[in-house]
DNA sequence: TTGTATGCGTTATCAA
DNA sequence: TTGATAACGCATACAA
């Protein structure tokens, strides 16, 4: 409860002097005074108000991160990347779950603005032709004009810096790998309807199939980002034989769901059918899922570092895009295509 | 960038009037003035400084949550519970990963204090005989004296309110279930050395075994909270036959690791051996793991609600304990003990 | 090396 | 119904 004036008084110095020693200012202070102030501050249990500090210095050490749902490992890994570099730099990360709702994103952006956050990280993807996107873009612009850095971790048209992996290429690459294993008829389990991330990954899949002259063997199934969606999609596949040679899901969680459904139906994976995903979550290692590794942790870390290292004046700067590389991780759920049983 | 004075000036009113309009105060304001202020604020893109507001009102709408690692689903579910009620009440949640380090917890508590957080939630467990605990308790006390509510989600002796499940009873109950299925020789995969959570769960296991006169059949294996630890523990079990009738792990993640190791070794679960965990994470449903459901989301939500609903004056109040109920969830990794093969 | 004074953006008290 | 004005806790430009 004691403030700087209390400390100053008790130490018999002026507030400025107290401030200078407590902030570790380079301003010259006699060793004696310094020691006394520090001792008094400690004794009084002085806690410098980060609020007042941010107010007067016109810059906070707050970092906002907007995720769809922190329970989703895709996002929690990103959040961890953000917080690791943020906390190491003396920043505090503010977490916002937006449940993929653009309107919620807008309100959160405003809140982050009210807190004069140093930066704002959009971890989740947007929607195709989202009518709310202009409003979000406006909120972002207003934040930027205030010196708040905005970074998106997916390709997104809201006028901010983008640090992301190439989702389309990632999908292309797993598909290509499956084709290289001899698979011809491949099913793609899609993500949530209308999301850009869904579209990009589907596009990558389709482009690869077409380039391999396998467009006829391509099949897209409605799905979703979660286990249940992948499970359901696979069930539909099972219900309508013949099974494709392989299935690639929009992400690992759906892939694991599909895998689970197939094995429950006593279908041999990868013997009868190969399964692959995208993201390379922790769980994927455990189940041996072939996937594409995306640098999620690094994306969060890089975004945070960018925010910390770039002066506020540059917040409204050019919305450059940094594309991070991904990597195919072949594991045990995929195998060379088995010749058809006679 | 425009402040309340800018808005007031542009609207031709005093700051007080502008403030009253913009805060939705009950103070009477003429409709005309109100409309004008609102219009001007909108036009100027006015964003009220939450910092200044907190400074003058001496109470912020910041909620701190300390987790071991947000990537761990146990904690992300808690964090989600916290943020859901926090954000709905207009609070912002500040996330801190402390990696189970008491010293990091201490510094984070101080940081939360500097931000004048409304509350502080300790999601993770502490250590037995932790030499740093007094220092942490002191930091907590200082925070409380400032009106900051502290809540621990595990039994923890740091002088704050506890809202937690009965870990010991949870472990007791799974063990009891296993025994009821006819199992006699049961192994327990422990958590990280020295953690209170580990101790409590082990205690519950041992107490149950003793009560069933099965102390001789009880076996404790060093393990950990993660997949790898469970996997390794199961490997050790496999390496030293005969296998016990069942294994209960300190938590679900370790249980899944054990399950995975056993099945990799072509050991039939639950045919040859039953496996159970504690926590009831999402993954447990997917793999059909028998476990004990802990109200993690509710714990986070309740803690947040408590903080929001209790006036700051009561922060230093009695450190009551609320014990939440758990529930056994029998699934497919456990089965009645099979008579020994002749 | 230390101190004084000003302002950061709000809310709230007290007048008018 | 509206308006001055005093805090809130701190950093810093300017003096001394």
XYZ file of C-alpha atoms in Angstrom, chain A residues 143-291:
149
model
C -4.768 0.374 -32.071
C -1.799 0.804 -34.362
C -2.255 4.549 -34.470
C -1.867 4.431 -30.734
C 1.440 2.700 -31.073
C 0.191 -0.818 -30.506
C 1.836 -3.457 -32.641
C -0.451 -6.018 -34.197
C 0.736 -9.347 -35.506
C -1.283 -12.095 -37.104
C -0.125 -15.674 -37.029
C -2.185 -16.607 -40.059
C -2.601 -14.929 -43.416
C -5.237 -12.392 -42.589
C -6.343 -9.192 -44.162
C -6.622 -6.922 -41.169
C -3.760 -4.647 -41.980
C -1.135 -6.048 -39.717
C 2.151 -7.827 -39.783
C 1.905 -11.505 -40.595
C 4.216 -14.162 -39.232
C 2.931 -17.495 -40.388
C 3.610 -20.799 -41.998
C 2.384 -21.509 -45.491
C -0.748 -23.509 -44.789
C -1.399 -24.262 -48.410
C 2.112 -25.578 -48.957
C 1.898 -27.656 -45.810
C -1.223 -29.385 -47.064
C 0.352 -29.735 -50.469
C 3.372 -31.426 -48.999
C 1.586 -34.087 -46.965
C -0.571 -34.857 -49.927
C 2.464 -35.128 -52.122
C 4.046 -37.492 -49.663
C 0.982 -39.706 -49.694
C 1.043 -39.745 -53.470
C 4.705 -40.640 -53.407
C 3.746 -43.667 -51.371
C 1.574 -44.826 -54.233
C -1.798 -43.634 -52.986
C -4.196 -42.501 -55.649
C -7.591 -42.060 -54.055
C -7.182 -39.659 -51.193
C -9.815 -38.101 -48.973
C -9.440 -34.743 -47.286
C -11.238 -34.017 -44.031
C -12.018 -30.338 -44.056
C -12.018 -27.833 -41.239
C -14.846 -25.594 -40.089
C -16.896 -24.128 -42.877
C -15.782 -20.743 -44.106
C -12.483 -20.437 -42.299
C -9.516 -19.230 -44.263
C -7.355 -21.898 -42.678
C -9.748 -24.541 -43.944
C -9.717 -23.116 -47.419
C -5.952 -22.842 -47.634
C -5.343 -26.366 -46.517
C -8.019 -27.738 -48.804
C -6.542 -25.740 -51.656
C -3.131 -27.216 -51.035
C -4.586 -30.687 -51.041
C -6.533 -30.155 -54.237
C -3.686 -28.433 -56.022
C -1.397 -31.320 -55.294
C -3.944 -33.864 -56.447
C -4.473 -31.960 -59.653
C -0.800 -31.591 -60.329
C -0.480 -35.330 -60.004
C -3.393 -35.860 -62.375
C -5.295 -37.353 -59.513
C -8.155 -34.870 -59.340
C -10.579 -37.725 -59.859
C -9.246 -39.511 -56.833
C -9.669 -36.467 -54.591
C -12.543 -36.354 -52.194
C -13.380 -33.623 -49.691
C -15.400 -34.382 -46.582
C -16.953 -31.883 -44.255
C -15.208 -32.041 -40.922
C -13.871 -29.683 -38.316
C -10.817 -28.935 -36.208
C -11.580 -31.371 -33.446
C -11.361 -35.040 -32.647
C -15.078 -35.606 -32.922
C -15.229 -34.079 -36.385
C -12.408 -36.269 -37.620
C -14.020 -39.281 -36.054
C -17.359 -38.566 -37.680
C -15.801 -37.961 -41.072
C -14.005 -41.286 -40.934
C -17.218 -43.007 -39.939
C -18.835 -41.647 -43.046
C -15.917 -42.902 -45.067
C -16.339 -46.332 -43.541
C -20.045 -46.313 -44.259
C -19.490 -45.749 -47.949
C -16.960 -48.220 -49.249
C -14.636 -48.604 -50.875
C -12.241 -46.870 -48.542
C -9.804 -44.437 -50.168
C -6.118 -45.283 -50.145
C -5.403 -42.532 -47.700
C -6.908 -39.671 -45.787
C -5.359 -36.367 -44.837
C -7.113 -34.275 -42.262
C -7.117 -30.522 -41.972
C -5.253 -30.830 -38.689
C -3.820 -33.354 -36.298
C -6.700 -33.455 -33.916
C -9.138 -34.378 -36.652
C -6.609 -36.864 -37.984
C -6.387 -38.536 -34.600
C -10.162 -38.696 -34.512
C -10.216 -40.344 -37.909
C -7.465 -42.718 -36.867
C -9.424 -43.660 -33.821
C -12.597 -44.340 -35.801
C -10.774 -46.472 -38.332
C -9.049 -48.581 -35.723
C -12.256 -48.971 -33.783
C -13.724 -50.397 -36.981
C -10.779 -52.782 -37.101
C -9.374 -51.207 -40.186
C -5.637 -51.526 -40.332
C -3.768 -48.235 -40.375
C -1.514 -47.952 -42.265
C -2.065 -51.419 -43.734
C -5.362 -50.755 -45.408
C -5.366 -46.995 -45.315
C -2.881 -44.275 -44.524
C -3.727 -41.320 -42.317
C -1.973 -37.991 -42.023
C -2.563 -34.629 -40.431
C -1.114 -31.147 -40.179
C 0.307 -29.257 -37.139
C 2.478 -31.791 -35.336
C 0.977 -31.500 -31.911
C 2.370 -33.401 -28.982
C -0.324 -36.039 -29.236
C 0.750 -36.781 -32.783
C 4.066 -38.059 -31.585
C 2.344 -40.329 -29.138
C 0.091 -41.944 -31.690
C 2.741 -41.962 -34.391
C 0.799 -39.744 -36.737
C 2.405 -38.637 -39.964
C 2.011 -34.899 -40.170
